[in-house]
Every structure is written in structure tokens, then in C-alpha cells.
Amino acid sequence: MISENTAIWDRQLIERYDLSGPRYTSYPTAPQFHEGFGEAALCQAIERSNAAGRPLSLYFHLPFCSTVCYYCACNKIITANRKRAMPYLERLITEVACQGALFDRSRPVHQLHWGGGTPTYISDDEKRLLMAATRKHFNLLDDDSGEYSIEIHPGDMDVSTISCLRDLGFNRLSMGVQDFDPTVQQAVNRFNSVEEVRALVEAGRADGFHSISMDLIYGLPHQTWDTFKRTLDSIIDLGPDRLSVFNYAHLPHLFKVQRQIDESALPSAAEKLLMMESITQMLLKAGYVYIGMDHFARPDDELAVAQRNGVLQRNFQGYSTHGGADLVAFGVSAISAIDNVFAQNHKQIEDYQTAIDSGHLPVARGFELSRDDLLRQMVIKQLICHFELNFADIEQQFGVVFTDYFAEELLQLRSMMDDGLVVLSPESLRVTPVGRLLIRRICMTFDAYINKSWPEIRYSKII
């Protein structure tokens, strides 16, 4: 394995390979989902899943936010009227009961995540109601060994809620900080102070949360490296266990709220490259490990340990320490990954609630993976999580000769080999320290759909 704390920045290569591409939280990616997939196909997948007896991962989408962040590309509902949450929660609990009846009750839930939106938008009593319903219909772990996480908005919750979350069984916090600079915050309508974040971090540690993660975004209006460095100094001082530093993708034609952002104030491509280069160097110097795909972690964090031990996984929630689980998702727009299918719920809350009220699972579209899809999925996951691919492992699992099956792809990698991004041997493909930052581009070589996508599909830039 390559040294864990290595990521070398080569500006010339970054500029050459910095194209748009998927983040590969799934393969095939969501644009391949289709409406021909329905409730019956999902139920059949659940039957196969029960026969296999794998553990479960649960995801809950809580779409409500009290204010809008102009950069946001999530499925969300902006309202200051918090009474709007209960009718949605009632449908969500009905979905939990309906899906729970289909799954073997003995299957343990190794991973649970509440995302949004702003999951902490709902009241503490409403949180207790949802978790109680989940515990009633699924086998939640009581020994604190699962990875149970929740996203929080530091500027939109009370510190006392931290204890409530811990009592409910959450043991990981994910905070969307983005940037502490007042000018940037004003430009994107997202506000949280260093003091607010520090209070939540201290409360989380006092209550025994296993891991605290923070999200930052670079490429926002009025950002420069000088301004962002001040934010990063504060973040390093706060000492989160994990960090995600995302590139802002400005796609106002796809996400209307982004039209509120002044394009003339966005940093140039050159400035963004400088920012990511400096961010990477600064975090590595501070002792963080580069996990991949804009993610960093402390060396003793479970994410870094899992990568060292060769068991790191990736799913719709990003990197994970718990693999081999079927993902069951609840709520508007949520995506399940069960056996060999992906299933996405309705994106519009009215359609979602109508389906629930009529006694149906709210499946809007999905995808059934072929053997080729599963093979390529495994290749891409291994490269993204471990930067190395052992051909014998793939050959044993899928009964193929790797170099024959992927002969065309290996030819396409020739220029990357010449540029020092990857090293090919008869037994393996290894991503070099220079290539780690371009792992998305390397994985695109094995994507059978990347050149067949519809013309209007747009992905974010790799860096």
C-alpha cells in the first residue's frame, strides 16, 4: 500500500486533467436511473437482500431549512414555519413501517445517517418520535458500535440539542461550516461563527461523540486564499476528526437558487487551484491524512484506520467504515442501494406524500445493475478507497481475466502512466501520490456510461 499521508500536487498535471466528472458515490451514477424501474423491482431486490442476510445502512432525508444557502444543490424545502415538518414526518414514519415490514427484523443496522436539508430543523420531540419509529421497525444497535451520524447547521441549532442527539444514539456529528469570512457568508446567505462552532464541538466531545466532521467549500464568491486561510486556521484550531473540502460547482441552470450568486465575484480557475493546493498542503502539515476525493482525517480516526486496513468503503453518504451493507433510504429524493439495484424516491414532496398516502413505496425511478456494472463498480470503489487494484481479487470474484476484460481501458490509461499518475504491473494498478488528487479522472476510464450520458448532464470539476 502507498504511504497514507501522501498527496503530491503537480499544477501542470492538475490543469491538464481537471475536467468535469462524477464523484462516484454510486456506479452507475444517478443520471442512468430510469422510470421503468418501480416498486415491484425494489421488492424483489429486498427479497434477495434478505436471503443474503447482509447488515443494513439507513438514510433519512429531512429536507427542511429555515433559510436558503445560495450555493446549495440539495433537495430542500425552505420555510420558517416549523409546523410544516410534522405532516412530512408522519409520512416518513409510515414509510419506515412499510419498508421495515419487508426486511428481516434480525438484520443489524451498522450505519445510520440523517441528512438534508437541515435534519436538526425538526424539534427534539420530533427527533425522538422518528428515532423511536426506526427502532421499532429495524434492529438498531444498542452498544454504540454502529456509525450513527447526523448533519447539523452550526448557526441554526441550540447547544442543548447535542445531548438529545447523543441520547438518541447518534455518535458522529457532521457540521456544514463552509467559510467563516463575513463577506463570503453574506454573499451565500450562510452564517455560523467560530464561537458557535466551538460551542458545539466542545459539547459533542463532552457528550462522547466518536467523531466530529466539518465541511468546507472553496470557490465561493469573494473567496481568496488569504481569506480562506483564516477560516482554515480556525478549523485546524477546532481540531475536527474529519474534514471535507468541496469545490463549489456553479450550475445556475440546474439549481435556480444559485442565480442569487454574483458570478463576477467568483474566484478564477487559477485562484481555485491555488486554494486547493494550499489547503491540501496546510492540512497535511497539520497532521491530517488525505483519504481521497477532498476528504481528510486524523490518523487515529476510524476512516483513516479503515483505509490503512484495506476495508474503507464508499456509498451515497461518502466514505464509510462499514461496508457490505444494503442501504435503505427514506424520504423525498432518497436513494436506496439494495442487492443489485438502486431505487430513488420521488423528488417532489407532493408526489412522495401521495405515494405514501396511497399505500405504495414512493419509488420514482431506479436501476438494476448488470454483472458488468457490478464489476466496474468494484473496480471504481477499490481505486477511490485504496488507490490500488489487485487484479487477482477481481478475477476471483467475477471470473474474468482482468487485462483481457479491460484491455481497451488499460490502453486509455497509457497517457496517465506516461504522466506518472498510475503504475501498471501484470498483477495490479496503483495510483501514485501525484495521481491521488485526480482519482475521479482515473476512475472515469472504467465508466462504461461516461461517454453515453445525455448531453445536458453536467458534473462538477474534479478540483
XYZ file of C-alpha atoms in Angstrom:
463
model
C 0.000 0.000 0.000
C 1.091 3.589 -0.627
C 2.072 5.714 2.335
C -1.209 7.004 3.782
C -0.195 10.611 4.299
C 0.959 11.326 0.766
C -0.611 13.520 -1.898
C 1.700 15.380 -4.258
C 0.448 18.477 -6.089
C 1.613 18.864 -9.687
C -0.010 22.026 -11.059
C 0.722 21.203 -14.707
C -0.920 17.777 -14.462
C -3.816 19.129 -12.414
C -4.583 21.705 -15.104
C -4.323 19.083 -17.845
C -6.656 16.559 -16.213
C -9.003 18.878 -14.285
C -12.149 18.019 -16.239
C -15.745 17.634 -15.108
C -16.690 14.229 -13.776
C -18.767 12.199 -11.298
C -17.963 11.918 -7.602
C -18.822 8.191 -7.757
C -20.935 7.943 -4.640
C -22.549 5.282 -6.825
C -21.791 3.412 -10.010
C -23.621 3.662 -12.306
C -24.288 7.273 -11.354
C -27.741 8.782 -10.825
C -28.199 10.102 -14.407
C -28.551 6.468 -15.521
C -31.586 5.857 -13.295
C -34.851 5.473 -15.239
C -38.588 5.489 -14.569
C -39.010 1.937 -15.888
C -37.808 0.734 -12.503
C -40.636 0.519 -9.976
C -41.945 -0.818 -6.695
C -42.078 -4.479 -7.806
C -38.396 -4.491 -8.783
C -37.484 -2.976 -5.410
C -39.468 -5.605 -3.500
C -37.732 -8.376 -5.448
C -34.363 -6.857 -4.564
C -35.347 -6.775 -0.882
C -36.204 -10.499 -1.059
C -32.752 -11.248 -2.477
C -31.230 -8.985 0.153
C -32.970 -10.869 2.972
C -31.722 -14.180 1.578
C -28.158 -12.824 1.638
C -28.601 -11.539 5.197
C -26.235 -8.581 4.947
C -26.323 -5.835 7.608
C -28.236 -2.641 6.883
C -27.430 1.036 6.488
C -30.307 3.509 6.900
C -30.532 7.010 5.428
C -33.219 9.578 6.257
C -33.734 12.719 4.173
C -35.111 15.661 6.156
C -35.438 18.424 3.550
C -36.439 21.433 5.655
C -34.290 24.550 6.142
C -35.246 27.813 7.826
C -33.193 29.864 5.339
C -31.673 29.165 1.927
C -27.930 28.877 1.256
C -27.341 30.201 -2.255
C -24.715 27.588 -3.172
C -26.927 24.624 -2.226
C -27.697 21.868 -4.724
C -29.594 19.624 -2.281
C -33.274 18.692 -2.382
C -34.688 21.109 0.183
C -37.777 22.991 1.348
C -37.221 26.497 2.693
C -39.726 27.544 5.342
C -39.659 29.321 8.680
C -42.914 27.579 9.627
C -41.632 24.568 11.547
C -45.149 23.122 11.785
C -44.694 22.012 8.175
C -42.337 19.281 9.334
C -44.872 17.092 11.166
C -47.013 16.088 8.141
C -43.809 15.057 6.382
C -42.562 13.160 9.442
C -45.857 11.271 9.625
C -45.354 10.068 6.037
C -41.700 9.315 6.747
C -42.669 7.127 9.708
C -45.252 5.363 7.544
C -42.524 4.634 5.005
C -40.286 3.288 7.771
C -43.066 0.924 8.837
C -43.779 -0.192 5.246
C -40.150 -0.844 4.411
C -39.433 -2.333 7.823
C -42.119 -4.972 7.225
C -40.233 -6.126 4.127
C -36.846 -6.618 5.787
C -35.756 -9.433 8.067
C -36.032 -7.867 11.533
C -32.879 -9.632 12.744
C -30.571 -7.799 10.329
C -28.440 -5.325 12.337
C -28.227 -1.654 11.351
C -24.494 -0.933 11.207
C -24.860 2.572 9.774
C -27.492 5.292 10.120
C -27.461 8.830 8.770
C -29.820 11.794 8.841
C -29.190 14.258 6.026
C -30.980 17.118 4.339
C -31.809 19.934 4.255
C -31.173 20.587 7.897
C -32.053 17.483 9.986
C -31.890 19.483 13.211
C -34.658 21.733 11.832
C -37.189 19.429 13.497
C -37.775 19.731 17.252
C -36.152 17.445 19.799
C -39.513 15.752 20.429
C -39.907 15.153 16.691
C -36.392 13.696 16.584
C -37.324 11.293 19.382
C -40.505 10.316 17.524
C -38.628 9.449 14.326
C -35.893 7.517 16.110
C -38.433 5.565 18.170
C -40.246 4.529 14.985
C -36.944 3.498 13.425
C -36.025 1.432 16.464
C -39.457 -0.221 16.405
C -39.123 -1.458 12.829
C -35.375 -2.009 12.456
C -32.688 -3.662 14.561
C -30.673 -0.679 15.793
C -27.516 -1.431 17.748
C -27.573 -0.582 21.452
C -23.839 -0.917 22.149
C -22.727 2.287 20.384
C -20.712 0.244 17.857
C -22.590 1.454 14.772
C -21.782 4.519 12.702
C -24.803 6.710 13.504
C -24.339 10.229 12.155
C -26.305 13.425 11.612
C -25.698 16.640 9.676
C -26.088 19.877 11.632
C -26.121 23.575 10.747
C -23.989 25.284 13.436
C -25.805 28.594 13.014
C -29.276 27.107 13.334
C -29.385 24.961 16.466
C -29.060 25.175 20.223
C -26.130 23.560 22.017
C -28.577 21.656 24.239
C -29.643 19.625 21.203
C -26.250 17.893 21.210
C -27.155 15.928 24.339
C -30.509 14.985 22.815
C -28.768 13.624 19.713
C -26.371 11.575 21.819
C -29.253 10.177 23.878
C -30.959 9.101 20.645
C -27.920 7.033 19.695
C -26.029 9.342 17.344
C -22.270 9.126 17.805
C -20.983 11.204 14.881
C -21.612 14.854 14.003
C -21.151 16.450 10.593
C -21.131 20.275 10.535
C -21.537 22.348 7.402
C -19.204 25.264 8.216
C -18.272 26.288 4.632
C -16.454 29.574 5.462
C -16.097 31.921 8.437
C -15.394 35.056 6.386
C -18.265 37.589 6.880
C -18.178 38.844 3.282
C -18.386 35.321 1.885
C -21.133 34.379 4.336
C -23.163 37.410 3.281
C -22.710 36.523 -0.392
C -24.039 32.978 0.065
C -26.541 33.670 2.895
C -24.938 31.117 5.234
C -23.968 32.253 8.715
C -22.150 30.478 11.524
C -19.451 31.939 13.743
C -16.297 30.353 15.128
C -17.801 30.709 18.595
C -20.985 28.845 17.631
C -18.992 26.014 16.081
C -16.607 25.828 19.038
C -19.511 25.540 21.497
C -20.988 22.635 19.526
C -17.613 20.894 19.214
C -16.997 21.156 22.937
C -20.492 19.885 23.704
C -20.059 16.985 21.284
C -16.791 15.945 22.866
C -18.200 16.279 26.362
C -21.100 14.003 25.381
C -18.770 11.372 23.958
C -19.344 11.644 20.209
C -16.890 9.339 18.449
C -16.126 11.675 15.560
C -16.765 15.286 14.571
C -16.597 16.160 10.904
C -16.689 19.568 9.208
C -17.478 20.539 5.614
C -15.824 23.499 3.896
C -16.411 24.875 0.397
C -13.822 26.635 -1.742
C -14.667 28.607 -4.864
C -17.415 30.709 -3.269
C -17.860 34.403 -4.142
C -15.241 36.792 -2.716
C -13.027 33.953 -1.526
C -9.270 34.198 -1.950
C -6.583 32.026 -0.472
C -5.788 34.762 2.045
C -9.386 34.902 3.305
C -9.870 31.146 3.256
C -6.596 30.556 5.109
C -8.045 32.409 8.095
C -11.009 30.041 8.071
C -8.707 27.036 7.807
C -6.562 28.312 10.695
C -9.687 28.414 12.846
C -10.778 24.964 11.699
C -7.397 23.410 12.499
C -7.567 25.043 15.928
C -11.004 23.467 16.461
C -9.468 20.094 15.571
C -12.245 18.120 13.829
C -11.597 14.413 13.336
C -12.595 14.598 9.671
C -12.717 17.328 7.063
C -14.367 17.541 3.659
C -13.239 20.425 1.440
C -15.531 20.659 -1.570
C -15.192 22.542 -4.812
C -18.217 24.791 -5.379
C -19.890 23.862 -8.665
C -21.716 26.882 -10.079
C -24.577 25.422 -12.141
C -27.357 28.031 -12.010
C -29.133 26.476 -14.999
C -29.670 23.341 -12.896
C -30.098 24.891 -9.430
C -32.139 28.092 -9.519
C -31.082 29.284 -6.072
C -27.507 29.646 -7.360
C -28.727 32.524 -9.534
C -28.556 34.597 -6.342
C -24.767 34.349 -6.512
C -22.844 37.115 -8.251
C -20.792 35.278 -10.893
C -18.386 38.192 -11.219
C -17.380 37.681 -7.564
C -16.434 34.012 -8.027
C -12.692 33.254 -7.831
C -10.917 32.435 -11.060
C -9.940 28.890 -12.006
C -6.316 29.755 -11.191
C -7.279 31.085 -7.757
C -9.303 27.932 -7.042
C -6.341 25.746 -7.960
C -4.131 27.790 -5.642
C -6.683 27.400 -2.865
C -6.941 23.630 -3.176
C -3.182 23.226 -3.446
C -2.641 25.340 -0.331
C -5.500 23.649 1.550
C -4.000 20.221 0.859
C -0.518 21.247 1.932
C -1.787 23.001 5.052
C -3.912 20.059 6.231
C -1.166 17.512 5.602
C 1.240 19.706 7.554
C -1.302 19.857 10.391
C -1.204 16.066 10.595
C -4.299 15.085 8.635
C -4.299 12.092 6.281
C -5.539 12.582 2.723
C -8.287 9.975 2.369
C -9.226 10.966 -1.178
C -11.921 12.917 -3.032
C -11.426 16.118 -0.970
C -11.617 14.204 2.342
C -9.091 14.359 5.162
C -8.981 12.643 8.562
C -6.798 12.429 11.633
C -4.538 9.345 11.558
C -6.372 7.786 14.518
C -9.851 8.409 13.098
C -11.760 5.264 12.085
C -11.831 6.449 8.462
C -8.025 6.571 8.246
C -7.710 3.298 10.154
C -10.162 1.603 7.766
C -8.166 2.822 4.766
C -4.915 1.526 6.278
C -6.552 -1.845 6.913
C -7.945 -2.052 3.379
C -11.610 -2.042 4.444
C -12.674 1.531 3.619
C -15.961 1.760 1.714
C -17.863 4.404 -0.255
C -21.605 4.928 -0.713
C -24.150 7.724 -1.168
C -23.064 9.247 2.150
C -19.421 9.316 1.044
C -16.586 7.356 2.667
C -17.620 4.818 5.283
C -16.025 2.408 7.724
C -18.923 -0.047 7.463
C -19.032 -1.985 4.212
C -21.082 -4.864 2.872
C -24.390 -3.336 3.966
C -27.556 -2.775 1.969
C -28.587 0.894 2.076
C -32.262 1.569 2.798
C -33.232 5.207 2.234
C -36.322 7.065 3.424
C -37.851 10.383 2.464
C -38.163 12.622 -0.549
C -35.463 12.049 -3.239
C -33.615 9.483 -1.067
C -31.706 6.720 -2.880
C -31.513 3.101 -1.714
C -28.851 0.604 -2.786
C -30.239 -2.875 -2.131
C -28.729 -6.058 -3.536
C -28.049 -5.172 -7.183
C -30.446 -2.236 -7.577
C -30.626 1.486 -6.934
C -34.051 2.944 -6.143
C -34.805 6.653 -5.806
C -37.882 8.122 -4.157
C -39.932 10.921 -5.697
C -38.090 14.243 -5.734
C -41.185 16.404 -5.195
C -42.696 16.271 -1.731
C -46.263 16.249 -3.123
C -45.532 13.142 -5.226
C -43.759 11.486 -2.311
C -46.626 12.095 0.088
C -49.259 10.991 -2.465
C -47.468 7.670 -2.939
C -47.282 7.089 0.824
C -50.945 8.040 1.313
C -51.986 5.556 -1.381
C -50.159 2.729 0.355
C -47.225 2.445 -2.049
C -43.484 2.654 -1.632
C -42.573 6.081 -3.067
C -40.226 4.771 -5.780
C -39.928 7.126 -8.757
C -37.031 5.591 -10.667
C -34.089 3.275 -10.289
C -31.576 0.989 -11.937
C -30.795 -2.736 -11.918
C -27.082 -3.400 -12.185
C -25.789 -5.948 -14.667
C -22.780 -8.160 -13.982
C -20.642 -5.685 -15.931
C -21.977 -2.833 -13.771
C -21.119 -4.722 -10.586
C -17.623 -5.495 -11.876
C -16.912 -1.883 -12.806
C -18.456 -0.710 -9.541
C -15.966 -2.845 -7.615
C -13.028 -1.552 -9.667
C -14.025 2.089 -9.120
C -14.660 1.586 -5.379
C -11.279 -0.043 -4.867
C -9.458 2.761 -6.668
C -11.328 5.538 -4.862
C -10.959 3.983 -1.406
C -7.484 2.450 -1.598
C -5.703 3.875 -4.683
C -4.716 0.348 -5.630
C -6.342 -2.524 -7.512
C -5.225 -6.137 -7.238
C -6.284 -7.934 -10.420
C -6.440 -11.369 -8.747
C -9.129 -10.151 -6.326
C -11.336 -9.012 -9.211
C -10.630 -12.141 -11.241
C -11.521 -14.438 -8.354
C -14.761 -12.621 -7.605
C -16.008 -12.183 -11.170
C -14.325 -14.983 -13.110
C -12.616 -12.762 -15.688
C -9.070 -12.164 -16.852
C -8.648 -8.524 -15.875
C -6.172 -7.500 -18.574
C -8.365 -9.077 -21.267
C -11.672 -7.714 -19.967
C -10.296 -4.186 -19.580
C -7.826 -4.216 -22.456
C -9.334 -1.062 -24.004
C -9.386 0.783 -20.679
C -5.764 -0.097 -19.963
C -4.813 1.332 -23.355
C -6.686 4.538 -22.453
C -4.636 4.732 -19.246
C -1.394 4.813 -21.226
C -1.119 8.611 -21.187
C -1.756 8.631 -17.421
C 1.006 6.063 -16.997
C 3.330 8.241 -19.059
C 2.420 11.235 -16.883
C 3.092 9.295 -13.696
C -0.485 9.214 -12.390
C -0.717 5.413 -12.289
C 1.650 2.458 -12.342
C 0.593 -0.719 -14.154
C 2.130 -4.099 -13.418
C 0.996 -7.583 -14.506
C -0.696 -8.001 -11.113
C -2.076 -4.593 -10.217
C -2.906 -0.988 -10.983
C -1.583 1.522 -8.463
C -2.358 5.226 -8.223
C 0.744 7.285 -7.464
C 0.883 10.130 -4.929
C 0.626 12.540 -7.893
C -2.455 10.743 -9.201
C -4.366 10.674 -5.930
C -5.787 14.150 -6.393
C -7.041 13.116 -9.837
C -8.641 9.843 -8.783
C -12.016 10.849 -10.245
C -10.437 11.273 -13.673
C -8.699 7.905 -13.390
C -11.958 6.182 -12.422
C -13.741 7.723 -15.400
C -11.655 5.425 -17.604
C -13.599 2.433 -16.243
C -17.028 4.120 -16.507
C -18.964 2.478 -19.343
C -21.561 5.265 -19.337
C -19.415 8.372 -19.226
C -19.479 8.895 -22.999
C -23.090 7.794 -23.333
C -24.629 10.265 -20.904
C -27.296 12.637 -22.085
C -25.908 15.925 -23.474
C -27.435 18.030 -20.701
C -25.712 16.141 -17.886
C -23.171 18.317 -16.107
C -20.732 17.300 -13.419
C -18.565 19.406 -11.143
C -14.898 19.986 -11.923
C -12.553 17.412 -10.406
C -10.512 20.020 -8.499
